JSON list of C-alpha atoms in Angstrom, two decimals:
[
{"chain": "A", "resi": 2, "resn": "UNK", "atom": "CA", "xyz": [22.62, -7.14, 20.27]},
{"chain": "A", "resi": 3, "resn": "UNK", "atom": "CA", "xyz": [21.29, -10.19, 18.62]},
{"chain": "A", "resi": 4, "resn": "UNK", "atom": "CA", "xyz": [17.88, -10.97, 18.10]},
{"chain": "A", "resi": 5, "resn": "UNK", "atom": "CA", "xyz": [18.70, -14.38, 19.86]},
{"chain": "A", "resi": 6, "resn": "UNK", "atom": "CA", "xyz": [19.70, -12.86, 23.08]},
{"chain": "A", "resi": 7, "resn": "UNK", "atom": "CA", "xyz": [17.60, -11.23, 25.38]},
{"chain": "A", "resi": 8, "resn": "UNK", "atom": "CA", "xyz": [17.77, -7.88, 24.35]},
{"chain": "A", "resi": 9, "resn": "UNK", "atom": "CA", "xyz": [19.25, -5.31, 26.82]},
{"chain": "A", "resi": 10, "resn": "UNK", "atom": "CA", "xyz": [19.09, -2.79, 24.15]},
{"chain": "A", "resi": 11, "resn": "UNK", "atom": "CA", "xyz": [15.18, -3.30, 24.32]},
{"chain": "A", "resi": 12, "resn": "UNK", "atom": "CA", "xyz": [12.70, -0.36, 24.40]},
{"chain": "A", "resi": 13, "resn": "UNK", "atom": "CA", "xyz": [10.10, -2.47, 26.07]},
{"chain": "A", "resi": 14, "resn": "UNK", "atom": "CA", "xyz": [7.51, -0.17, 26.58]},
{"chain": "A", "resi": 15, "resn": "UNK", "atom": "CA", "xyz": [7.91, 0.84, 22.38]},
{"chain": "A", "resi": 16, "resn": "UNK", "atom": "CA", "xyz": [6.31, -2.57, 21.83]},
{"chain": "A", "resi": 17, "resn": "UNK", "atom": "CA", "xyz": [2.95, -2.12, 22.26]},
{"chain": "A", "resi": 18, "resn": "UNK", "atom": "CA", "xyz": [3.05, 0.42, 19.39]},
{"chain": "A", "resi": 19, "resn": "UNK", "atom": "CA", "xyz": [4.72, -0.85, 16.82]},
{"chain": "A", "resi": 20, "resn": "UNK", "atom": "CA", "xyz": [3.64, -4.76, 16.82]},
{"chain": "A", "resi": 21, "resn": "UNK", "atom": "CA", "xyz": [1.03, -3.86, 14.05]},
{"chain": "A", "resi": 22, "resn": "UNK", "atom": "CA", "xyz": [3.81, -2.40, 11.93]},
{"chain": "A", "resi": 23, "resn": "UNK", "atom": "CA", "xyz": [6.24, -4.66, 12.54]},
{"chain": "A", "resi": 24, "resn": "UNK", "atom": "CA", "xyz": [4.44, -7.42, 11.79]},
{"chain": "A", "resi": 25, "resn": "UNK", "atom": "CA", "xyz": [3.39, -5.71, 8.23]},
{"chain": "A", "resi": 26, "resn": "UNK", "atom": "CA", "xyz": [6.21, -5.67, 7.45]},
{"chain": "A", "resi": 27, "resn": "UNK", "atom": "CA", "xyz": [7.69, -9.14, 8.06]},
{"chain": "A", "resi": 28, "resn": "UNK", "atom": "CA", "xyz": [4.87, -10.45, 6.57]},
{"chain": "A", "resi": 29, "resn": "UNK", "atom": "CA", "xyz": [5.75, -8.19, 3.27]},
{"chain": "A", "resi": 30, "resn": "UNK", "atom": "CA", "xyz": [9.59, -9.24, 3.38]},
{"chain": "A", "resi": 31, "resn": "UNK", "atom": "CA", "xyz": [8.81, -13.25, 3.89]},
{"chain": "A", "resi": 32, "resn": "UNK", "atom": "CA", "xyz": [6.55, -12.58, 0.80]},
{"chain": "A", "resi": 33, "resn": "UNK", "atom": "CA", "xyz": [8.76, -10.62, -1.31]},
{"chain": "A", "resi": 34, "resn": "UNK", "atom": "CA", "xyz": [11.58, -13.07, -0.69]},
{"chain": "A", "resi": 35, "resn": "UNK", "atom": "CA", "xyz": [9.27, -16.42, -1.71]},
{"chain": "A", "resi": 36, "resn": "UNK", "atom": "CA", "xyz": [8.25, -14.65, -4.68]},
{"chain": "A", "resi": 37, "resn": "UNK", "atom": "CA", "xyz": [12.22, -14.02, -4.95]},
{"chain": "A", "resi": 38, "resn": "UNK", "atom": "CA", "xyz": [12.91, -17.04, -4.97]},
{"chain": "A", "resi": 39, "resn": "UNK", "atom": "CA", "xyz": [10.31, -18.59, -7.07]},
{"chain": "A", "resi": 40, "resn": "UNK", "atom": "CA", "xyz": [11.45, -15.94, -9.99]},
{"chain": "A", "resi": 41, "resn": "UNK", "atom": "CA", "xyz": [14.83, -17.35, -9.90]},
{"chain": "A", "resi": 42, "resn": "UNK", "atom": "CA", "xyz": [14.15, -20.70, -9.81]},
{"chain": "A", "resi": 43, "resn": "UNK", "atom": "CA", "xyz": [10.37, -21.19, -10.60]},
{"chain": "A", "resi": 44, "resn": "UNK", "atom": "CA", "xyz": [9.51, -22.91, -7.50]},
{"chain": "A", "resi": 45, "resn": "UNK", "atom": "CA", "xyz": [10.45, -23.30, -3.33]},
{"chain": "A", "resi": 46, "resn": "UNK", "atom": "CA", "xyz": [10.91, -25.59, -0.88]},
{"chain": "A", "resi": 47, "resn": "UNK", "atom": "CA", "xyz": [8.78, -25.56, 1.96]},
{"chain": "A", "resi": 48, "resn": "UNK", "atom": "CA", "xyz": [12.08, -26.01, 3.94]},
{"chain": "A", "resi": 49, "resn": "UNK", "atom": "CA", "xyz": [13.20, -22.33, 2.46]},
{"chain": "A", "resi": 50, "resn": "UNK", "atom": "CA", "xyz": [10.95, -20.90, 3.47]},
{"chain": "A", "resi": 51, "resn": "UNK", "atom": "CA", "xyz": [10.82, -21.94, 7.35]},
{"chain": "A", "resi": 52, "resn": "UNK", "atom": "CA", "xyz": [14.27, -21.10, 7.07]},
{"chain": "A", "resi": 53, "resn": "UNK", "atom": "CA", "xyz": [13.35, -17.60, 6.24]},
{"chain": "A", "resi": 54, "resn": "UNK", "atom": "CA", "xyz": [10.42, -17.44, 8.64]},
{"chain": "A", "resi": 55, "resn": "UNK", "atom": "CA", "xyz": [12.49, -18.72, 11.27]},
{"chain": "A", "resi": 56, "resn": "UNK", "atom": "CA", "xyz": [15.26, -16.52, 10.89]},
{"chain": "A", "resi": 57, "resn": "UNK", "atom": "CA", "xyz": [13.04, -13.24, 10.06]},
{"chain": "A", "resi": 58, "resn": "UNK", "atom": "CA", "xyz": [13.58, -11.62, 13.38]},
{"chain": "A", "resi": 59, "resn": "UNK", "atom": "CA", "xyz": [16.88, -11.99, 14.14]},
{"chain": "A", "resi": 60, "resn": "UNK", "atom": "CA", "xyz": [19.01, -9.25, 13.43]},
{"chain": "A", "resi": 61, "resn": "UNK", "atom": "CA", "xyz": [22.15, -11.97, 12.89]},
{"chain": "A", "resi": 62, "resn": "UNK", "atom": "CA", "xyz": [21.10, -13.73, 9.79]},
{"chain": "A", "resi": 63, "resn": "UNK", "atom": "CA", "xyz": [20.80, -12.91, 6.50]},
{"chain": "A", "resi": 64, "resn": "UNK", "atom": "CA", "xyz": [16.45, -13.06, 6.99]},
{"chain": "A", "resi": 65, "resn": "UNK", "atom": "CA", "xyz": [16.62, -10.35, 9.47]},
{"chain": "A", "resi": 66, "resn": "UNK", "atom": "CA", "xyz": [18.58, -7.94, 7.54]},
{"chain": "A", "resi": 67, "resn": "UNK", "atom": "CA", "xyz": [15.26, -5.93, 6.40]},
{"chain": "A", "resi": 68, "resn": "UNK", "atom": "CA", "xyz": [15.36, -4.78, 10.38]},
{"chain": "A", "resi": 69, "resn": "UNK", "atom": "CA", "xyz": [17.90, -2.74, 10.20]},
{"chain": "A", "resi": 70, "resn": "UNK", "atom": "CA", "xyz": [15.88, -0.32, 7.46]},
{"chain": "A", "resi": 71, "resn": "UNK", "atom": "CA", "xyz": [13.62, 1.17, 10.00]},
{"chain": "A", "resi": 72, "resn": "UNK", "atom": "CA", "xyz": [13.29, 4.11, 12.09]},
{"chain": "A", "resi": 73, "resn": "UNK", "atom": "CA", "xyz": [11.01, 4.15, 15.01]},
{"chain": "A", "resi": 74, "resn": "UNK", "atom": "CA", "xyz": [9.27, 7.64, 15.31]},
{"chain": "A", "resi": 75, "resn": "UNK", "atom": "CA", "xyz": [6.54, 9.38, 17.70]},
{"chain": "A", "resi": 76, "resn": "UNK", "atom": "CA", "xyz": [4.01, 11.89, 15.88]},
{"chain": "A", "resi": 77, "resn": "UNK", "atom": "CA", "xyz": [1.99, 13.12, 18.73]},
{"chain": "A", "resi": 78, "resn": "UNK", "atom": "CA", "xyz": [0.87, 10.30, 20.73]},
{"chain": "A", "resi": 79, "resn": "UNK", "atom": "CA", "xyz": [1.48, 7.35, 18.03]},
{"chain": "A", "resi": 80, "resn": "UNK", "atom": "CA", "xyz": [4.73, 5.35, 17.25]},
{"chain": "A", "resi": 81, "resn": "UNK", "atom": "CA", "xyz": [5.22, 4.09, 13.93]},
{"chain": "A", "resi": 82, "resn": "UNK", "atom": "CA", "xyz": [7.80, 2.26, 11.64]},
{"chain": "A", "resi": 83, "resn": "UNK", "atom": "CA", "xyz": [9.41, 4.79, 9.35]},
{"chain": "A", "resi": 84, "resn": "UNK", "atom": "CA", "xyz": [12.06, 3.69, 6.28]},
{"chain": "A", "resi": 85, "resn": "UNK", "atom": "CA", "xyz": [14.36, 6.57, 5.42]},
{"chain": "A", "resi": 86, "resn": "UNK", "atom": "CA", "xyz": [16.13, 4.94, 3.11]},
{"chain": "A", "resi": 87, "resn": "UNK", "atom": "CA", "xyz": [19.55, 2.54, 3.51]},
{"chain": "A", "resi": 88, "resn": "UNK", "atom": "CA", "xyz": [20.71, 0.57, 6.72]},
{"chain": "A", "resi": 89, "resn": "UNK", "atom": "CA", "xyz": [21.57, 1.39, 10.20]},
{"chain": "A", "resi": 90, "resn": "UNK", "atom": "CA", "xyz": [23.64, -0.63, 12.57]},
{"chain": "A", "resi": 91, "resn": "UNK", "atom": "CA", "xyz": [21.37, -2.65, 14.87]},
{"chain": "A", "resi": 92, "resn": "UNK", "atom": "CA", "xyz": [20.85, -0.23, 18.25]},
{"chain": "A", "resi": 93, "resn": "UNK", "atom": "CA", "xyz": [18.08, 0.20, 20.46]},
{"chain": "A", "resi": 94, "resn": "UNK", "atom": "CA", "xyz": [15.14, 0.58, 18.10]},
{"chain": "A", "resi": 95, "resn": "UNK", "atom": "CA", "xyz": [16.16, -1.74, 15.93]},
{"chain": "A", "resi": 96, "resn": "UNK", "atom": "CA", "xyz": [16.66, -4.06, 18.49]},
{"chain": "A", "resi": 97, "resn": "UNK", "atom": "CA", "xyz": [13.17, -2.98, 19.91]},
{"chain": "A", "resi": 98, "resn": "UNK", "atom": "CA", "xyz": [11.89, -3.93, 16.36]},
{"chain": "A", "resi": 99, "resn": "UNK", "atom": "CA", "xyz": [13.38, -7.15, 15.97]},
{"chain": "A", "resi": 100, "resn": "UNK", "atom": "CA", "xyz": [12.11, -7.91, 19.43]},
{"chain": "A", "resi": 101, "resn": "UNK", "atom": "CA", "xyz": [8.57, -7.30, 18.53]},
{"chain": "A", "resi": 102, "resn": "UNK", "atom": "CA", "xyz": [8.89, -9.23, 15.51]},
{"chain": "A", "resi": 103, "resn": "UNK", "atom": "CA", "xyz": [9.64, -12.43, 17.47]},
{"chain": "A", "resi": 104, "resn": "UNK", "atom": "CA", "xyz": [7.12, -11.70, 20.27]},
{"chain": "A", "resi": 105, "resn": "UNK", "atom": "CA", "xyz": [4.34, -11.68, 17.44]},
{"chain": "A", "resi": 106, "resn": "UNK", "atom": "CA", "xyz": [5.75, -14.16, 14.85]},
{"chain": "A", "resi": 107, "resn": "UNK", "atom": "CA", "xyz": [7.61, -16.60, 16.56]},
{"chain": "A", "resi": 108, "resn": "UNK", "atom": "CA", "xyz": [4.60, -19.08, 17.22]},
{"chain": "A", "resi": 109, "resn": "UNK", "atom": "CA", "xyz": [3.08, -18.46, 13.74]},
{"chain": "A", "resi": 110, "resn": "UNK", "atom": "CA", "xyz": [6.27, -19.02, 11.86]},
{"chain": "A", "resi": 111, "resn": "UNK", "atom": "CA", "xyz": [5.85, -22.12, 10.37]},
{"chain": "A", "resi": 112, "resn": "UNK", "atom": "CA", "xyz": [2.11, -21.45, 9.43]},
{"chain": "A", "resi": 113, "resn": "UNK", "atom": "CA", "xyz": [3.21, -18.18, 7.76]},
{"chain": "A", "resi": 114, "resn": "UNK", "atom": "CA", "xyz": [6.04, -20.62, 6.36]},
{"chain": "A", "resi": 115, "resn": "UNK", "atom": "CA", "xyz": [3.26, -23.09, 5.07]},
{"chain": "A", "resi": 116, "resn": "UNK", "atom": "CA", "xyz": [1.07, -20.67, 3.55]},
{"chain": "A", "resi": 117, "resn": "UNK", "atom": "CA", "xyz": [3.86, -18.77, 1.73]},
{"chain": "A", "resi": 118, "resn": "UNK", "atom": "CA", "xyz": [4.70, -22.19, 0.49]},
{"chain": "A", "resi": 119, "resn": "UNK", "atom": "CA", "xyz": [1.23, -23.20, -0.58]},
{"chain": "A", "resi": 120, "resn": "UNK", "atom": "CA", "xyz": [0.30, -19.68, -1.86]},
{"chain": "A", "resi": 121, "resn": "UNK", "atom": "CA", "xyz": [-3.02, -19.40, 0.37]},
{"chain": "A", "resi": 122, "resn": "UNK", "atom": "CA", "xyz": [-3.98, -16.44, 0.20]},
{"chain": "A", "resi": 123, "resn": "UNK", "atom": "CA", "xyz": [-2.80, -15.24, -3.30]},
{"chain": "A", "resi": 124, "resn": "UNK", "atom": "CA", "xyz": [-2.58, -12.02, -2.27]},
{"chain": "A", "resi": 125, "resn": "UNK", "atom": "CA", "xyz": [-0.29, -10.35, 0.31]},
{"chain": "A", "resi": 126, "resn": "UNK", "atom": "CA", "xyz": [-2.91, -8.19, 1.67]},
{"chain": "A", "resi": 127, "resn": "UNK", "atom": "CA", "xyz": [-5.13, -11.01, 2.82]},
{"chain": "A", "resi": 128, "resn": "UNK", "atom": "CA", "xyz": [-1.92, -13.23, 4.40]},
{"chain": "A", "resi": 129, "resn": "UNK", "atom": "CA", "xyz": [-0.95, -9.93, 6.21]},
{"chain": "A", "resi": 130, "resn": "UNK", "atom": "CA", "xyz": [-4.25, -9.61, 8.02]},
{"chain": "A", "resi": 131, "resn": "UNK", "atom": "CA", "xyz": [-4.69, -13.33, 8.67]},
{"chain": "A", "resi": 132, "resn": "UNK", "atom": "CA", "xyz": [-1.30, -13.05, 10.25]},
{"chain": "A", "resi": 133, "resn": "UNK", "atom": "CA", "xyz": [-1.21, -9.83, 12.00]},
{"chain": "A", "resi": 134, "resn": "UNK", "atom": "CA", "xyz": [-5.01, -9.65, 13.08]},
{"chain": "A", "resi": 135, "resn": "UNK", "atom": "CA", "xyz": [-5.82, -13.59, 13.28]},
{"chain": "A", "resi": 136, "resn": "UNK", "atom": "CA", "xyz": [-3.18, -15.70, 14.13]},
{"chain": "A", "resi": 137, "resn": "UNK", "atom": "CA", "xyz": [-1.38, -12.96, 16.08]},
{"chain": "A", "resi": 138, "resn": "UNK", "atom": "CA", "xyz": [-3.49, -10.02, 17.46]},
{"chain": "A", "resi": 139, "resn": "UNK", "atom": "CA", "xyz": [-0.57, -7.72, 16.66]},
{"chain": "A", "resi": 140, "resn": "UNK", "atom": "CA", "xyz": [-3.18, -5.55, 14.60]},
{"chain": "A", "resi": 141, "resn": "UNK", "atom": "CA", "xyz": [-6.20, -5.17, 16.46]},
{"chain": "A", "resi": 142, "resn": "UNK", "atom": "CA", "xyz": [-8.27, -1.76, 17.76]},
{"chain": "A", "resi": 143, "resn": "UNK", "atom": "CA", "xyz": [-7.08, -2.03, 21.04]},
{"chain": "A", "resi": 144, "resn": "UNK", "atom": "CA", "xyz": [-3.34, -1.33, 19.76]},
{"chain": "A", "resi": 145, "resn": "UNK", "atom": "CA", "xyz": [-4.66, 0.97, 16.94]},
{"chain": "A", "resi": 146, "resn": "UNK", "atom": "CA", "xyz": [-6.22, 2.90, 20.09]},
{"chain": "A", "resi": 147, "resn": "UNK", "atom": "CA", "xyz": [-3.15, 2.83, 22.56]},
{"chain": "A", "resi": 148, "resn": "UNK", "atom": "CA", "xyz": [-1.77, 6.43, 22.91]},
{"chain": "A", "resi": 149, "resn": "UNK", "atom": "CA", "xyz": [1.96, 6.86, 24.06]},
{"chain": "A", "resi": 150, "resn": "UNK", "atom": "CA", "xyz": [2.18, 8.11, 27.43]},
{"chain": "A", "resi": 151, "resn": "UNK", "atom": "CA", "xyz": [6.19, 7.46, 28.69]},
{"chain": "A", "resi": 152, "resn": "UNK", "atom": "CA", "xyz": [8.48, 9.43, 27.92]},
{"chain": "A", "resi": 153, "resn": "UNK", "atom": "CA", "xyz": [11.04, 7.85, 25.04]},
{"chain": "A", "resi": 154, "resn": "UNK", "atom": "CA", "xyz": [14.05, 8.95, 23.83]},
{"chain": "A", "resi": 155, "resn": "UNK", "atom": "CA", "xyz": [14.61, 9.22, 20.26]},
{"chain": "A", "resi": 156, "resn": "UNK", "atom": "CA", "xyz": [17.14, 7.43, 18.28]},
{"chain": "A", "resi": 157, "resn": "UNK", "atom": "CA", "xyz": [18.39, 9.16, 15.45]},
{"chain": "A", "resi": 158, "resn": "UNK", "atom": "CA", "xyz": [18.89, 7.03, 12.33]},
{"chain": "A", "resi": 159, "resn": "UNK", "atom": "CA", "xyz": [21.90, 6.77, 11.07]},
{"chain": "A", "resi": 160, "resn": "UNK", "atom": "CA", "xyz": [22.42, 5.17, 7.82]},
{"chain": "A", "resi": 161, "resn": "UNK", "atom": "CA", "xyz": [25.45, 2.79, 7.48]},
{"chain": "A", "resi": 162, "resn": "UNK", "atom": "CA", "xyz": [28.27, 3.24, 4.44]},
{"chain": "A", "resi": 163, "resn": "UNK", "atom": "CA", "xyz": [28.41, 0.80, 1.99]},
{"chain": "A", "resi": 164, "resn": "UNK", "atom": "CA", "xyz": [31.71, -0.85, 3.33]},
{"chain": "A", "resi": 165, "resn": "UNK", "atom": "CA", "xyz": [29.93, -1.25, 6.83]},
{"chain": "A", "resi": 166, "resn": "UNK", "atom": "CA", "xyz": [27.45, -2.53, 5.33]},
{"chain": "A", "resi": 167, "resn": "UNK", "atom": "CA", "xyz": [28.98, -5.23, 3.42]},
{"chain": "A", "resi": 168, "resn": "UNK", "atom": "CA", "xyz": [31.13, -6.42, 6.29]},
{"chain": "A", "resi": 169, "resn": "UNK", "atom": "CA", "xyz": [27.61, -6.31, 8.53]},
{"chain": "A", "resi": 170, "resn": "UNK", "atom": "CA", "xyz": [26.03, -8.95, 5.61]},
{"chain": "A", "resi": 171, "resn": "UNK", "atom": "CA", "xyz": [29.62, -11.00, 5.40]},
{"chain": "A", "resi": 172, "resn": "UNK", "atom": "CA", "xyz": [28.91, -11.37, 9.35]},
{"chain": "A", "resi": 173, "resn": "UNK", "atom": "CA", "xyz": [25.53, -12.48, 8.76]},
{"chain": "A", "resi": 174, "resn": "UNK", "atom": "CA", "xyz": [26.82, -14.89, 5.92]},
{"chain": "A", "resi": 175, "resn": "UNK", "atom": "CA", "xyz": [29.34, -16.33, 8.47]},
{"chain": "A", "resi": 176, "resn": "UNK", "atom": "CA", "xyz": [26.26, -17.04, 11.02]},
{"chain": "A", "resi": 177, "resn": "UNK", "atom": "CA", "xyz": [24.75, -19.21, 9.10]}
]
């Protein structure tokens, strides 16, 4: 399921409970790939790096590979992002992942885009909470609060080889 489509794959009632994380971690990818970038070539265009922000939470392009490393899992009455390690072919958590990504980022993307660009804040902590608790809300105490109470079905991670892997990122290549 792509992130583009409305996923039927979704874990809707997941969401709630792992916007916060989530949107950590997009933040922390659209970072480490401007700072990527800038290594390489010793600056960006601002045009880059909408392209990356656009593209962050959808599990088809190269920008929305990072959503495939994550593992949803319940500890008690909490949800939380977990990385094991590797990639796992897109299911339903990872499709409940990328699906919170857009709900929280997809009307800050070019601001996270601009600032990323401009390097305001310097420091990834402080552009991860004016993103996640002031231009989005996806990190506030109401969320940190929320207990699970349905009843969810665990997905069991299950890393990808390294040939499915590299046919998954041709794919992505070929989206472009």
């Amino acid at each position: 399921a792509g992130a583009k489509k409305k996923g039927k794959d979704v874990m809707y009632a997941d969401v709630p409970f792992i916007e916060c994380d989530v949107c950590r971690e997009a933040v922390r990818m659209a970072w480490g790939k401007a700072n990527d970038l800038r290594e390489k070539r010793g600056k960006v265009r601002e045009d880059e790096l909408t392209d990356i922000t656009e593209n962050m939470c959808d599990t088809e392009s190269e920008h929305g590979d990072w959503l495939g490393q994550f593992d949803v899992v319940q500890s008690g009455d909490k949800l939380s992002l977990h990385k094991p390690g590797g990639y796992s072919q897109c299911k339903k958590e990872c499709s409940t992942v990328a699906y919170a990504c857009r709900k929280q980022l997809e009307e800050v993307h070019s601001d996270l885009a601009e600032a990323l660009y401009l390097q305001k804040p310097k420091s990834l902590d402080k552009l991860t909470t004016k993103v996640c608790k002031k231009w989005t809300k996806a990190c506030t105490k109401a969320n940190a609060a929320a207990v699970v109470k349905h009843e969810r079905k665990d997905e069991t991670f299950k890393e990808m080889d390294e040939k499915a892997k590299e046919m998954e990122d041709l794919m992505r290549k070929m989206n472009k």
